[in-house]
Short mmCIF file of C-alpha atoms in Angstrom, two decimals:
data_model
loop_
_atom_site.label_atom_id
_atom_site.label_comp_id
_atom_site.label_asym_id
_atom_site.label_seq_id
_atom_site.Cartn_x
_atom_site.Cartn_y
_atom_site.Cartn_z
CA MET A 55 -6.77 -65.41 -170.07
CA THR A 56 -6.05 -62.90 -167.26
CA THR A 57 -4.77 -63.12 -163.80
CA SER A 58 -5.51 -59.56 -162.79
CA SER A 59 -6.01 -59.02 -159.00
CA GLU A 60 -8.80 -56.45 -159.61
CA THR A 61 -11.37 -59.20 -159.54
CA PRO A 62 -10.23 -62.05 -157.24
CA PRO A 63 -11.23 -65.63 -157.96
CA ASP A 64 -13.99 -67.37 -156.04
CA PRO A 65 -12.48 -68.74 -152.77
CA ALA A 66 -13.98 -72.23 -153.17
CA PRO A 67 -13.14 -73.89 -156.55
CA PRO A 68 -16.12 -75.84 -157.93
CA THR A 69 -15.91 -79.51 -158.94
CA ALA A 70 -15.89 -80.12 -162.67
CA ASP A 71 -17.49 -83.24 -164.06
CA SER A 72 -16.64 -82.65 -167.67
CA TRP A 73 -14.16 -81.11 -170.01
CA SER A 74 -16.70 -78.32 -170.81
CA ASP A 75 -16.19 -76.90 -167.33
CA VAL A 76 -12.46 -76.49 -167.92
CA VAL A 77 -13.07 -74.87 -171.24
CA SER A 78 -15.57 -72.46 -169.87
CA ALA A 79 -13.05 -71.26 -167.27
CA ALA A 80 -10.52 -70.74 -169.87
CA LEU A 81 -12.87 -68.68 -171.95
CA VAL A 82 -13.94 -66.24 -169.21
CA GLY A 83 -10.44 -66.14 -167.61
CA THR A 84 -9.24 -67.11 -164.12
CA ALA A 85 -9.75 -63.49 -162.92
CA ARG A 86 -13.57 -64.10 -163.20
CA ARG A 87 -13.82 -67.83 -162.55
CA SER A 88 -11.59 -70.17 -160.44
CA ALA A 89 -9.88 -73.15 -162.14
CA PRO A 90 -12.31 -76.10 -161.73
CA SER A 91 -11.04 -79.28 -160.15
CA PRO A 92 -12.16 -82.14 -162.28
CA ALA A 93 -13.27 -85.17 -160.10
CA GLY A 94 -11.05 -88.10 -159.93
CA LEU A 95 -7.76 -86.25 -160.80
CA PRO A 96 -4.83 -85.52 -158.48
CA HIS A 97 -5.01 -82.16 -156.82
CA VAL A 98 -2.76 -79.50 -158.58
CA GLU A 99 -2.29 -76.02 -157.14
CA ARG A 100 0.08 -73.39 -158.56
CA ASP A 101 0.89 -69.87 -157.42
CA ASP A 102 -0.53 -68.50 -160.73
CA PRO A 103 -4.29 -69.51 -161.23
CA ALA A 104 -3.68 -69.60 -165.02
CA HIS A 105 -0.94 -72.25 -164.56
CA THR A 106 -3.24 -74.23 -162.29
CA LEU A 107 -5.98 -74.16 -165.00
CA LEU A 108 -3.48 -75.27 -167.63
CA ASP A 109 -2.25 -78.11 -165.53
CA ARG A 110 -5.76 -79.31 -164.71
CA ALA A 111 -6.75 -79.09 -168.36
CA ALA A 112 -3.71 -81.18 -169.32
CA LEU A 113 -4.71 -83.79 -166.75
CA SER A 114 -8.24 -83.85 -168.00
CA ALA A 115 -7.00 -84.32 -171.59
CA VAL A 116 -4.71 -87.12 -170.72
CA ARG A 117 -7.49 -88.77 -168.69
CA ALA A 118 -9.87 -88.72 -171.71
CA ARG A 119 -7.18 -90.56 -173.82
CA ALA A 120 -5.54 -92.79 -171.31
CA GLY A 121 -6.41 -96.42 -170.24
CA ARG A 122 -6.69 -95.77 -166.53
CA PRO A 123 -7.40 -92.85 -164.14
CA ALA A 124 -4.55 -90.38 -163.60
CA ASP A 125 -2.57 -90.76 -160.37
CA ARG A 126 0.80 -89.79 -158.90
CA ALA A 127 3.65 -92.08 -159.34
CA ALA A 128 7.20 -92.20 -157.92
CA PRO A 129 9.99 -91.04 -160.44
CA GLN A 130 11.01 -94.57 -161.16
CA ASP A 131 7.56 -96.08 -160.97
CA PRO A 132 5.51 -95.62 -164.24
CA GLY A 133 2.16 -96.47 -162.46
CA ALA A 134 2.93 -99.96 -161.30
CA PHE A 135 2.09 -101.74 -164.44
CA ASP A 136 4.18 -103.17 -167.33
CA PRO A 137 4.67 -101.09 -170.50
CA ALA A 138 3.05 -102.09 -173.81
CA PRO A 139 4.96 -104.85 -175.55
CA PRO A 140 6.74 -103.84 -178.83
CA GLU A 141 4.84 -103.97 -182.09
CA THR A 142 5.66 -106.09 -185.06
CA ALA A 143 3.06 -105.04 -187.66
CA PRO A 144 3.70 -102.07 -189.80
CA LEU A 145 1.82 -98.76 -189.73
CA PRO A 146 -0.36 -97.52 -192.68
CA ASP A 147 0.63 -94.74 -195.10
CA PRO A 148 0.23 -91.40 -193.39
CA ARG A 149 -2.54 -90.49 -195.74
CA ALA A 150 -4.50 -93.63 -194.64
CA ALA A 151 -3.84 -92.69 -191.02
CA ARG A 152 -5.29 -89.21 -191.59
CA ARG A 153 -8.24 -90.83 -193.21
CA LEU A 154 -8.86 -93.02 -190.13
CA ALA A 155 -8.76 -89.89 -187.92
CA ASP A 156 -11.29 -88.21 -190.18
CA LEU A 157 -13.57 -91.33 -190.09
CA LEU A 158 -13.37 -91.44 -186.21
CA ALA A 159 -14.09 -87.66 -185.91
CA SER A 160 -17.12 -87.75 -188.33
CA GLY A 161 -18.63 -90.98 -186.97
CA SER A 162 -18.67 -92.23 -190.55
CA GLY A 163 -20.14 -95.65 -191.34
CA LEU A 164 -17.18 -96.33 -193.65
CA LEU A 165 -14.91 -97.02 -190.61
CA ALA A 166 -15.53 -100.79 -191.04
CA GLU A 167 -14.27 -100.67 -194.55
CA TRP A 168 -11.08 -98.89 -193.47
CA LEU A 169 -10.49 -101.50 -190.79
CA GLU A 170 -10.96 -104.42 -193.32
CA LEU A 171 -8.61 -102.84 -195.81
CA ALA A 172 -6.00 -102.40 -193.10
CA ALA A 173 -6.49 -105.95 -191.75
CA GLN A 174 -6.20 -107.46 -195.29
CA ARG A 175 -2.72 -105.85 -195.60
CA GLY A 176 -1.56 -106.91 -192.09
CA LEU A 177 -1.30 -103.20 -190.85
CA ARG A 178 -1.98 -101.80 -187.33
CA VAL A 179 -3.70 -98.60 -186.13
CA PRO A 180 -1.43 -95.73 -185.26
CA PRO A 181 -1.15 -95.70 -181.44
CA GLU A 182 -2.49 -92.12 -181.05
CA LEU A 183 -5.78 -93.08 -182.68
CA LEU A 184 -6.25 -96.33 -180.59
CA PRO A 185 -8.23 -94.62 -177.65
CA ASP A 186 -10.83 -93.00 -180.05
CA LEU A 187 -11.06 -96.27 -182.01
CA LEU A 188 -11.55 -98.41 -178.93
CA ASP A 189 -14.20 -95.99 -177.77
CA ARG A 190 -16.11 -96.31 -181.10
CA GLY A 191 -15.71 -100.23 -180.95
CA ALA A 192 -17.29 -100.08 -177.42
CA ARG A 193 -20.44 -98.63 -179.09
CA ASP A 194 -20.44 -100.78 -182.16
CA HIS A 195 -18.38 -103.89 -181.38
CA ASN A 196 -20.72 -106.29 -182.97
CA ARG A 197 -20.02 -104.74 -186.33
CA ILE A 198 -16.47 -103.64 -186.10
CA GLY A 199 -15.15 -105.66 -183.17
CA ARG A 200 -13.36 -108.45 -185.13
CA PRO A 201 -11.74 -106.16 -187.83
CA LEU A 202 -10.68 -103.82 -184.93
CA LEU A 203 -9.07 -106.65 -183.13
CA ALA A 204 -7.05 -107.55 -186.17
CA VAL A 205 -5.56 -104.08 -186.45
CA ALA A 206 -5.31 -103.01 -182.82
CA GLY A 207 -1.86 -104.60 -182.35
CA ARG A 208 -0.34 -105.52 -179.06
CA ARG A 209 -0.81 -102.02 -177.68
CA GLY A 210 -4.54 -102.26 -178.33
CA LEU A 211 -4.80 -105.38 -176.22
CA TRP A 212 -2.62 -103.69 -173.63
CA LEU A 213 -4.87 -100.71 -173.46
CA ALA A 214 -7.98 -102.85 -173.35
CA GLY A 215 -6.66 -104.34 -170.19
CA LEU A 216 -6.49 -101.02 -168.51
CA ASP A 217 -10.12 -99.82 -168.91
CA ALA A 218 -13.32 -101.63 -168.50
CA ARG A 219 -14.91 -99.88 -171.40
CA TRP A 220 -12.52 -101.61 -173.80
CA ALA A 221 -12.69 -105.15 -172.30
CA TYR A 222 -14.62 -106.34 -175.31
CA VAL A 223 -11.39 -106.51 -177.24
CA LEU A 224 -9.94 -108.90 -174.57
CA ARG A 225 -13.04 -111.04 -174.86
CA LEU A 226 -12.80 -111.22 -178.59
CA ASP A 227 -9.13 -112.21 -178.18
CA GLU A 228 -9.52 -114.69 -175.39
CA ALA A 229 -12.88 -116.38 -176.42
CA PRO A 230 -11.42 -119.30 -178.43
CA ARG A 231 -9.14 -120.30 -175.51
CA ILE A 232 -11.27 -119.75 -172.32
CA GLY A 233 -12.25 -122.86 -170.39
CA ALA A 234 -15.68 -123.72 -168.93
CA GLU A 235 -14.58 -123.12 -165.32
CA GLU A 236 -13.31 -119.56 -166.09
CA TRP A 237 -16.39 -118.90 -168.22
CA ARG A 238 -18.71 -119.87 -165.43
CA ALA A 239 -17.09 -117.45 -163.07
CA ARG A 240 -17.78 -114.46 -165.17
CA PRO A 241 -20.89 -112.21 -164.79
CA ALA A 242 -23.85 -112.79 -167.10
CA GLN A 243 -22.96 -109.96 -169.50
CA GLU A 244 -19.38 -111.39 -170.00
CA ARG A 245 -20.63 -114.95 -170.35
CA HIS A 246 -22.85 -113.81 -173.20
CA ALA A 247 -20.11 -111.74 -174.85
CA LEU A 248 -17.64 -114.58 -174.61
CA LEU A 249 -20.09 -117.02 -176.21
CA GLU A 250 -20.83 -114.47 -178.92
CA ALA A 251 -17.05 -114.10 -179.62
CA ARG A 252 -16.54 -117.84 -179.63
CA GLU A 253 -18.99 -118.37 -182.48
CA PRO A 254 -16.52 -118.41 -185.37
CA HIS A 255 -14.30 -120.96 -183.53
CA LEU A 256 -17.10 -123.44 -182.53
CA THR A 257 -16.17 -127.21 -182.62
CA ALA A 258 -17.85 -130.35 -181.43
CA ASP A 259 -15.75 -130.09 -178.24
CA ASP A 260 -17.82 -127.00 -177.22
CA GLU A 261 -20.97 -129.06 -176.78
CA PRO A 262 -20.50 -129.43 -172.88
CA LEU A 263 -20.01 -125.71 -172.51
CA LEU A 264 -23.14 -124.94 -174.56
CA GLN A 265 -25.20 -127.53 -172.75
CA GLU A 266 -24.32 -125.80 -169.50
CA ALA A 267 -25.03 -122.38 -171.04
CA MET A 268 -28.49 -123.60 -172.14
CA ALA A 269 -29.37 -123.84 -168.48
CA ASP A 270 -27.79 -120.47 -167.50
CA ARG A 271 -29.68 -118.25 -165.17
CA SER A 272 -29.53 -115.46 -167.84
CA SER A 273 -32.16 -115.65 -170.48
CA ARG A 274 -29.83 -113.99 -173.10
CA VAL A 275 -27.03 -116.56 -172.39
CA ARG A 276 -29.57 -119.29 -172.78
CA GLY A 277 -30.93 -118.05 -176.02
CA LEU A 278 -27.46 -117.55 -177.60
CA ALA A 279 -26.33 -120.95 -176.46
CA LEU A 280 -29.37 -122.64 -178.09
CA ALA A 281 -28.63 -120.86 -181.36
CA LEU A 282 -24.96 -121.83 -181.16
CA ALA A 283 -25.75 -125.48 -180.28
CA ALA A 284 -27.72 -125.68 -183.57
CA ARG A 285 -24.55 -125.09 -185.47
CA LEU A 286 -22.46 -127.86 -183.86
CA PRO A 287 -21.52 -130.70 -186.20
CA ASP A 288 -22.74 -134.16 -185.15
CA SER A 289 -23.76 -133.38 -181.64
CA GLU A 290 -25.54 -135.55 -179.14
CA ARG A 291 -28.35 -132.96 -178.93
CA GLY A 292 -28.65 -132.81 -182.68
CA ARG A 293 -29.10 -136.61 -182.91
CA LEU A 294 -31.81 -136.44 -180.17
CA LEU A 295 -33.65 -133.69 -182.02
CA ALA A 296 -33.33 -135.56 -185.37
CA ASP A 297 -35.24 -138.51 -183.80
CA TYR A 298 -37.91 -136.26 -182.47
CA ALA A 299 -38.22 -134.45 -185.84
CA ARG A 300 -38.78 -137.57 -187.78
CA GLY A 301 -41.48 -138.63 -185.41
CA HIS A 302 -43.24 -135.32 -185.57
CA VAL A 303 -43.05 -134.40 -189.29
CA ARG A 304 -43.45 -136.94 -192.03
CA ARG A 305 -44.81 -137.42 -195.56
CA GLY A 306 -48.30 -138.88 -195.37
CA SER A 307 -49.65 -141.52 -197.66
CA ASP A 308 -51.50 -138.99 -199.69
CA GLY A 309 -48.35 -137.05 -200.39
CA THR A 310 -48.99 -134.24 -197.95
CA PRO A 311 -47.28 -133.44 -194.64
CA GLU A 312 -48.40 -135.46 -191.72
CA ILE A 313 -47.67 -133.42 -188.57
CA ARG A 314 -47.91 -134.45 -184.94
CA ARG A 315 -47.80 -131.70 -182.31
CA PRO A 316 -45.13 -132.19 -179.53
CA ASP A 317 -46.15 -133.35 -176.07
CA LEU A 318 -45.71 -130.16 -173.91
CA ALA A 319 -45.06 -132.35 -170.91
CA ASP A 320 -42.15 -134.20 -172.54
CA ALA A 321 -39.26 -133.08 -170.22
CA VAL A 322 -36.35 -134.56 -172.43
CA LEU A 323 -37.58 -132.63 -175.51
CA ALA A 324 -38.29 -129.42 -173.52
CA ARG A 325 -34.75 -129.47 -172.08
CA ALA A 326 -33.29 -130.03 -175.56
CA LEU A 327 -35.28 -127.06 -176.87
CA GLY A 328 -34.47 -124.80 -173.93
CA VAL A 329 -38.09 -124.47 -172.75
CA GLU A 330 -39.99 -125.55 -169.59
CA PRO A 331 -42.14 -128.65 -169.74
CA ARG A 332 -45.83 -128.31 -168.91
CA THR A 333 -46.53 -130.46 -165.75
CA ASP A 334 -50.23 -129.94 -165.71
CA ARG A 335 -50.83 -131.73 -169.10
CA GLY A 336 -52.34 -128.44 -170.26
CA GLY A 337 -51.27 -126.05 -172.85
CA THR A 338 -52.77 -124.63 -176.07
CA ARG A 339 -52.54 -125.62 -179.71
CA ARG A 340 -50.56 -122.41 -180.22
CA GLU A 341 -47.90 -123.51 -177.60
CA ALA A 342 -47.61 -126.84 -179.23
CA LEU A 343 -47.08 -125.31 -182.69
CA GLU A 344 -44.48 -122.93 -181.38
CA ARG A 345 -42.55 -125.86 -179.87
CA LEU A 346 -42.81 -127.65 -183.18
CA TRP A 347 -41.39 -124.60 -184.92
CA ILE A 348 -38.34 -124.66 -182.50
CA LEU A 349 -37.88 -128.34 -183.10
CA VAL A 350 -37.84 -128.01 -186.91
CA SER A 351 -35.52 -124.91 -186.61
CA HIS A 352 -33.00 -126.78 -184.37
CA ALA A 353 -33.05 -130.31 -185.70
CA PRO A 354 -30.18 -130.91 -188.17
CA LEU A 355 -31.40 -130.21 -191.69
CA ALA A 356 -29.96 -133.46 -192.98
CA VAL A 357 -32.66 -135.36 -191.19
CA TRP A 358 -35.21 -134.36 -193.90
CA CYS A 359 -33.19 -135.83 -196.73
CA GLY A 360 -34.62 -139.22 -197.43
CA HIS A 361 -37.54 -138.51 -195.09
CA LEU A 362 -39.47 -135.65 -196.87
CA GLY A 363 -37.59 -135.75 -200.14
CA GLU A 364 -34.38 -137.01 -201.75
CA GLY A 365 -32.40 -133.80 -201.19
CA PRO A 366 -32.81 -130.24 -200.06
CA GLU A 367 -34.51 -129.11 -203.32
CA ASP A 368 -37.06 -131.93 -203.13
CA VAL A 369 -37.82 -131.13 -199.41
CA VAL A 370 -38.17 -127.48 -200.25
CA ALA A 371 -40.57 -128.18 -203.13
CA PHE A 372 -42.65 -130.48 -200.90
CA ALA A 373 -43.02 -127.84 -198.13
CA ALA A 374 -43.62 -125.00 -200.55
CA GLY A 375 -46.48 -126.97 -202.28
CA ASN A 376 -48.15 -128.01 -199.07
CA ASP A 377 -47.36 -126.14 -195.88
CA ASP A 378 -46.18 -122.44 -195.67
CA GLU A 379 -45.35 -122.78 -191.96
CA LEU A 380 -43.11 -125.73 -192.64
CA LEU A 381 -41.35 -123.84 -195.49
CA GLU A 382 -40.72 -120.80 -193.19
CA ALA A 383 -39.41 -123.16 -190.35
CA LEU A 384 -36.98 -124.73 -192.84
CA ALA A 385 -35.77 -121.31 -193.91
CA ASN A 386 -35.40 -120.40 -190.24
CA ALA A 387 -33.37 -123.58 -189.68
CA ALA A 388 -31.09 -122.87 -192.62
CA VAL A 389 -30.28 -119.30 -191.26
CA LEU A 390 -29.86 -120.63 -187.63
CA GLN A 391 -27.51 -123.41 -188.75
CA ARG A 392 -25.77 -121.27 -191.37
CA ASP A 393 -26.16 -123.99 -194.00
CA ARG A 394 -25.33 -122.84 -197.52
CA SER A 395 -26.70 -125.84 -199.45
CA TRP A 396 -30.17 -125.38 -197.91
CA ALA A 397 -29.99 -121.66 -198.49
CA ARG A 398 -29.41 -122.28 -202.16
CA ALA A 399 -32.35 -124.66 -202.32
CA LEU A 400 -34.66 -122.27 -200.44
CA LEU A 401 -33.72 -119.03 -202.19
CA PRO A 402 -35.67 -119.46 -205.43
CA VAL A 403 -38.94 -119.95 -203.55
CA VAL A 404 -38.35 -117.65 -200.50
CA LEU A 405 -37.00 -114.64 -202.45
CA ASN A 406 -39.61 -114.96 -205.11
CA ARG A 407 -42.20 -114.44 -202.45
CA LEU A 408 -40.10 -111.65 -200.87
CA THR A 409 -40.08 -109.56 -204.08
CA GLY A 410 -43.66 -110.36 -204.49
CA GLY A 411 -44.49 -108.23 -201.36
CA TYR A 412 -44.10 -110.85 -198.53
CA ASP A 413 -42.70 -109.57 -195.22
CA VAL A 414 -38.98 -109.57 -195.17
CA ARG A 415 -38.45 -110.84 -191.64
CA ALA A 416 -41.02 -113.56 -192.03
CA SER A 417 -39.37 -114.84 -195.19
CA ARG A 418 -35.81 -114.87 -193.87
CA GLY A 419 -34.93 -114.05 -197.56
CA SER A 420 -32.28 -111.52 -196.78
CA ALA A 421 -30.62 -113.77 -194.16
CA LEU A 422 -30.56 -116.76 -196.46
CA LEU A 423 -28.99 -114.68 -199.24
CA GLY A 424 -26.37 -113.47 -196.77
CA LEU A 425 -25.20 -117.01 -196.25
CA LEU A 426 -23.92 -117.18 -199.76
CA PRO A 427 -20.55 -115.90 -201.02
CA PRO A 428 -20.66 -112.28 -202.57
CA ASP A 429 -20.39 -113.50 -206.15
CA ASP A 430 -23.33 -115.88 -205.70
CA GLN A 431 -25.42 -113.16 -204.14
CA CYS A 432 -24.72 -110.78 -207.08
CA ALA A 433 -25.43 -113.61 -209.59
CA TRP A 434 -28.83 -114.32 -207.93
CA ALA A 435 -29.76 -110.71 -208.19
CA LEU A 436 -28.69 -110.33 -211.84
CA GLU A 437 -30.59 -113.43 -212.84
CA PHE A 438 -33.73 -112.38 -211.01
CA LEU A 439 -33.57 -108.85 -212.60
CA ARG A 440 -32.79 -110.12 -216.09
CA SER A 441 -35.81 -112.40 -216.02
CA ASP A 442 -37.76 -109.21 -216.84
CA ARG A 443 -36.24 -107.94 -220.07
CA ARG A 444 -37.24 -104.30 -219.36
CA MET A 445 -34.89 -101.95 -217.55
CA PRO A 446 -36.17 -102.00 -213.97
CA GLU A 447 -37.38 -98.90 -212.28
CA ALA A 448 -35.62 -97.72 -209.13
CA ALA A 449 -38.29 -99.20 -206.74
CA ALA A 450 -38.23 -102.67 -208.48
CA LEU A 451 -34.44 -102.55 -208.49
CA LEU A 452 -34.25 -101.57 -204.90
CA SER A 453 -36.42 -104.45 -203.74
CA VAL A 454 -33.81 -106.89 -205.10
CA VAL A 455 -30.34 -105.28 -204.68
CA GLU A 456 -31.18 -104.08 -201.09
CA GLN A 457 -31.00 -107.79 -200.18
CA VAL A 458 -27.50 -108.10 -201.56
CA ALA A 459 -25.68 -106.86 -198.37
CA CYS A 460 -22.19 -107.32 -199.75
CA PRO A 461 -19.86 -105.60 -202.26
CA TRP A 462 -21.51 -105.60 -205.66
CA ASN A 463 -19.67 -107.04 -208.64
CA ALA A 464 -19.07 -104.90 -211.77
CA GLU A 465 -22.18 -106.35 -213.57
CA LEU A 466 -24.61 -105.60 -210.83
CA ALA A 467 -23.13 -102.22 -210.06
CA ALA A 468 -23.45 -101.26 -213.81
CA LEU A 469 -27.08 -102.25 -213.90
CA VAL A 470 -27.68 -100.01 -210.87
CA ALA A 471 -25.77 -97.19 -212.49
CA ASP A 472 -27.72 -97.63 -215.78
CA THR A 473 -30.98 -97.28 -213.79
CA LEU A 474 -29.82 -94.21 -211.80
CA ASP A 475 -28.62 -92.59 -215.11
CA GLY A 476 -32.25 -92.83 -216.31
CA VAL A 477 -33.97 -91.23 -213.32
CA ASP A 478 -35.06 -87.60 -213.82
CA ARG A 479 -36.65 -86.75 -210.42
CA ALA A 480 -36.24 -87.39 -206.73
CA GLY A 481 -38.23 -90.02 -204.85
CA SER A 482 -37.83 -92.27 -201.80
CA ALA A 483 -36.81 -95.32 -203.89
CA VAL A 484 -34.07 -93.32 -205.66
CA THR A 485 -32.81 -91.86 -202.41
CA ARG A 486 -32.74 -95.25 -200.71
CA LEU A 487 -31.13 -96.91 -203.68
CA CYS A 488 -28.34 -94.25 -203.59
CA GLU A 489 -27.87 -94.79 -199.84
CA VAL A 490 -27.49 -98.59 -200.39
CA ALA A 491 -25.10 -98.12 -203.36
CA GLY A 492 -22.90 -95.83 -201.34
CA SER A 493 -21.26 -98.73 -199.38
CA ARG A 494 -21.78 -101.56 -201.93
CA MET A 495 -21.02 -100.12 -205.40
CA PRO A 496 -17.34 -100.22 -206.52
CA PRO A 497 -15.87 -96.92 -205.70
CA SER A 498 -14.27 -96.71 -209.25
CA LEU A 499 -17.69 -95.73 -210.53
CA HIS A 500 -17.65 -92.32 -208.82
CA GLU A 501 -16.93 -90.42 -212.12
CA ARG A 502 -19.78 -92.14 -213.84
CA ILE A 503 -22.30 -91.34 -211.09
CA ALA A 504 -20.94 -87.72 -210.88
CA GLY A 505 -21.56 -87.44 -214.70
CA SER A 506 -25.25 -88.61 -214.15
CA ALA A 507 -25.63 -85.88 -211.46
CA ARG A 508 -24.01 -83.17 -213.66
CA ARG A 509 -26.49 -83.81 -216.46
CA GLY A 510 -29.19 -82.52 -214.17
CA ALA A 511 -27.40 -79.32 -213.22
CA ALA A 512 -29.18 -77.30 -215.91
CA GLY A 513 -32.34 -77.12 -213.93
CA ASP A 514 -34.28 -80.25 -214.14
CA ASP A 515 -35.36 -82.23 -210.99
CA ARG A 516 -32.33 -84.51 -210.80
CA PRO A 517 -32.03 -85.97 -207.18
CA ASP A 518 -29.46 -84.53 -204.80
CA SER A 519 -28.99 -88.16 -203.67
CA LEU A 520 -26.89 -88.75 -206.95
CA ILE A 521 -24.51 -86.07 -205.85
CA ARG A 522 -24.16 -87.58 -202.34
CA LEU A 523 -23.54 -90.94 -203.92
CA ALA A 524 -20.79 -89.58 -206.16
CA ASP A 525 -19.17 -87.90 -203.23
CA THR A 526 -19.25 -91.17 -201.17
CA LEU A 527 -17.80 -93.18 -203.93
CA ARG A 528 -15.07 -90.58 -204.60
CA TYR A 529 -14.24 -90.66 -200.86
CA ARG A 530 -14.03 -94.44 -200.81
CA SER A 531 -11.92 -94.48 -204.04
CA ALA A 532 -9.34 -92.19 -202.41
CA MET A 533 -9.32 -94.41 -199.30
CA HIS A 534 -8.67 -97.51 -201.38
CA LYS A 535 -5.78 -95.85 -203.18
CA GLU A 536 -4.14 -94.99 -199.86
CA PHE A 537 -3.85 -98.68 -199.27
CA SER A 538 -2.35 -99.57 -202.62
#
């Protein structure tokens, strides 16, 4: 950087909208380019242009990491807001903190695992990493929002109150406590976010709020409220839909389903389903069937026990043997209502169809499996794979284990490792299998996978994806040890 007077700076300093403008001025020197004045910062002017540039760069850097725009304050006034409250949770080991910085800098998908490990041990994020973490959560708060909240500490909540980008943290924190009147006063985007964050804390007392949300002017809010209302225990809406369901779907005298299409002009049913009634007595058969699908999806699943069969297994067998649409609607209901007992009853039928080539989304197979605890998911996969006594090829194995979206137990992971050990050439199935295994296989298997990769180093066509998998598992293994 030079301040030589041989080439005077431009008389009118440009306005910089980004950090890159400040960096560019530093690289070429203030003798050739005036110090930019970043928009939204206090004006700083020194006798030496180099000092001016350094001060403006410092302000820009602070603004990038702070929770509010930079401003001037009196010596005894730290910006007219209360300081962050003291922390009580301990910090992680310095090695784990460096790991978090690496994960944030690289944009790694393993960030969620780090947050969960820290949350399990009651730790908090080092304060210097909070701004970057809050920024990352703003882009991906559906996946990492809750574990982030658990490790953000009091300072994380304090920072979230200073910048609108980070307000999602406050919504996650306040959602269980916010009342209907305050919820009603928020803009549509916040109403949706608050309902979404309230999901894990739903009780029967939330029915009035959800009833109001089902008539919200925002279609996103209405759709979410309908889904959440289906999960309420013993609700007035649930009892109403149960009565309608019994009248529209029953077991006929010949042992097959007897189905009556809903009246599209029925205002009571339409309101309960969140749709508009048809006032012209018109409508198509397709519209009626769509409304029937919604009815079956939202009616409490218990209504079918003693009506279509003795228990969930009987009802599923009845639907599977007679009406695929009814079966798919019941599967949709189990996912929507988060019902594990019905998921267990549906899985043998639905997932058999899935692995036989049926469409994943139509079958809801993955979502049903995801309702079960991790050990049960792995047990299902092992039972299914062992029904064929041959060692599965990568493509056949992938079609099953890809549905197990949770940490794999030792048995399932060993079966995947055995299969990968036997592959001798690259392929899309092997590549995808390694990608899936990277986040789900126990990281302790990194040496075994590395050995499988090394056996191909002599020149055969062993896939590079094995090397990448070994590297990922080794990285995760080191991360876990930093929390031990």
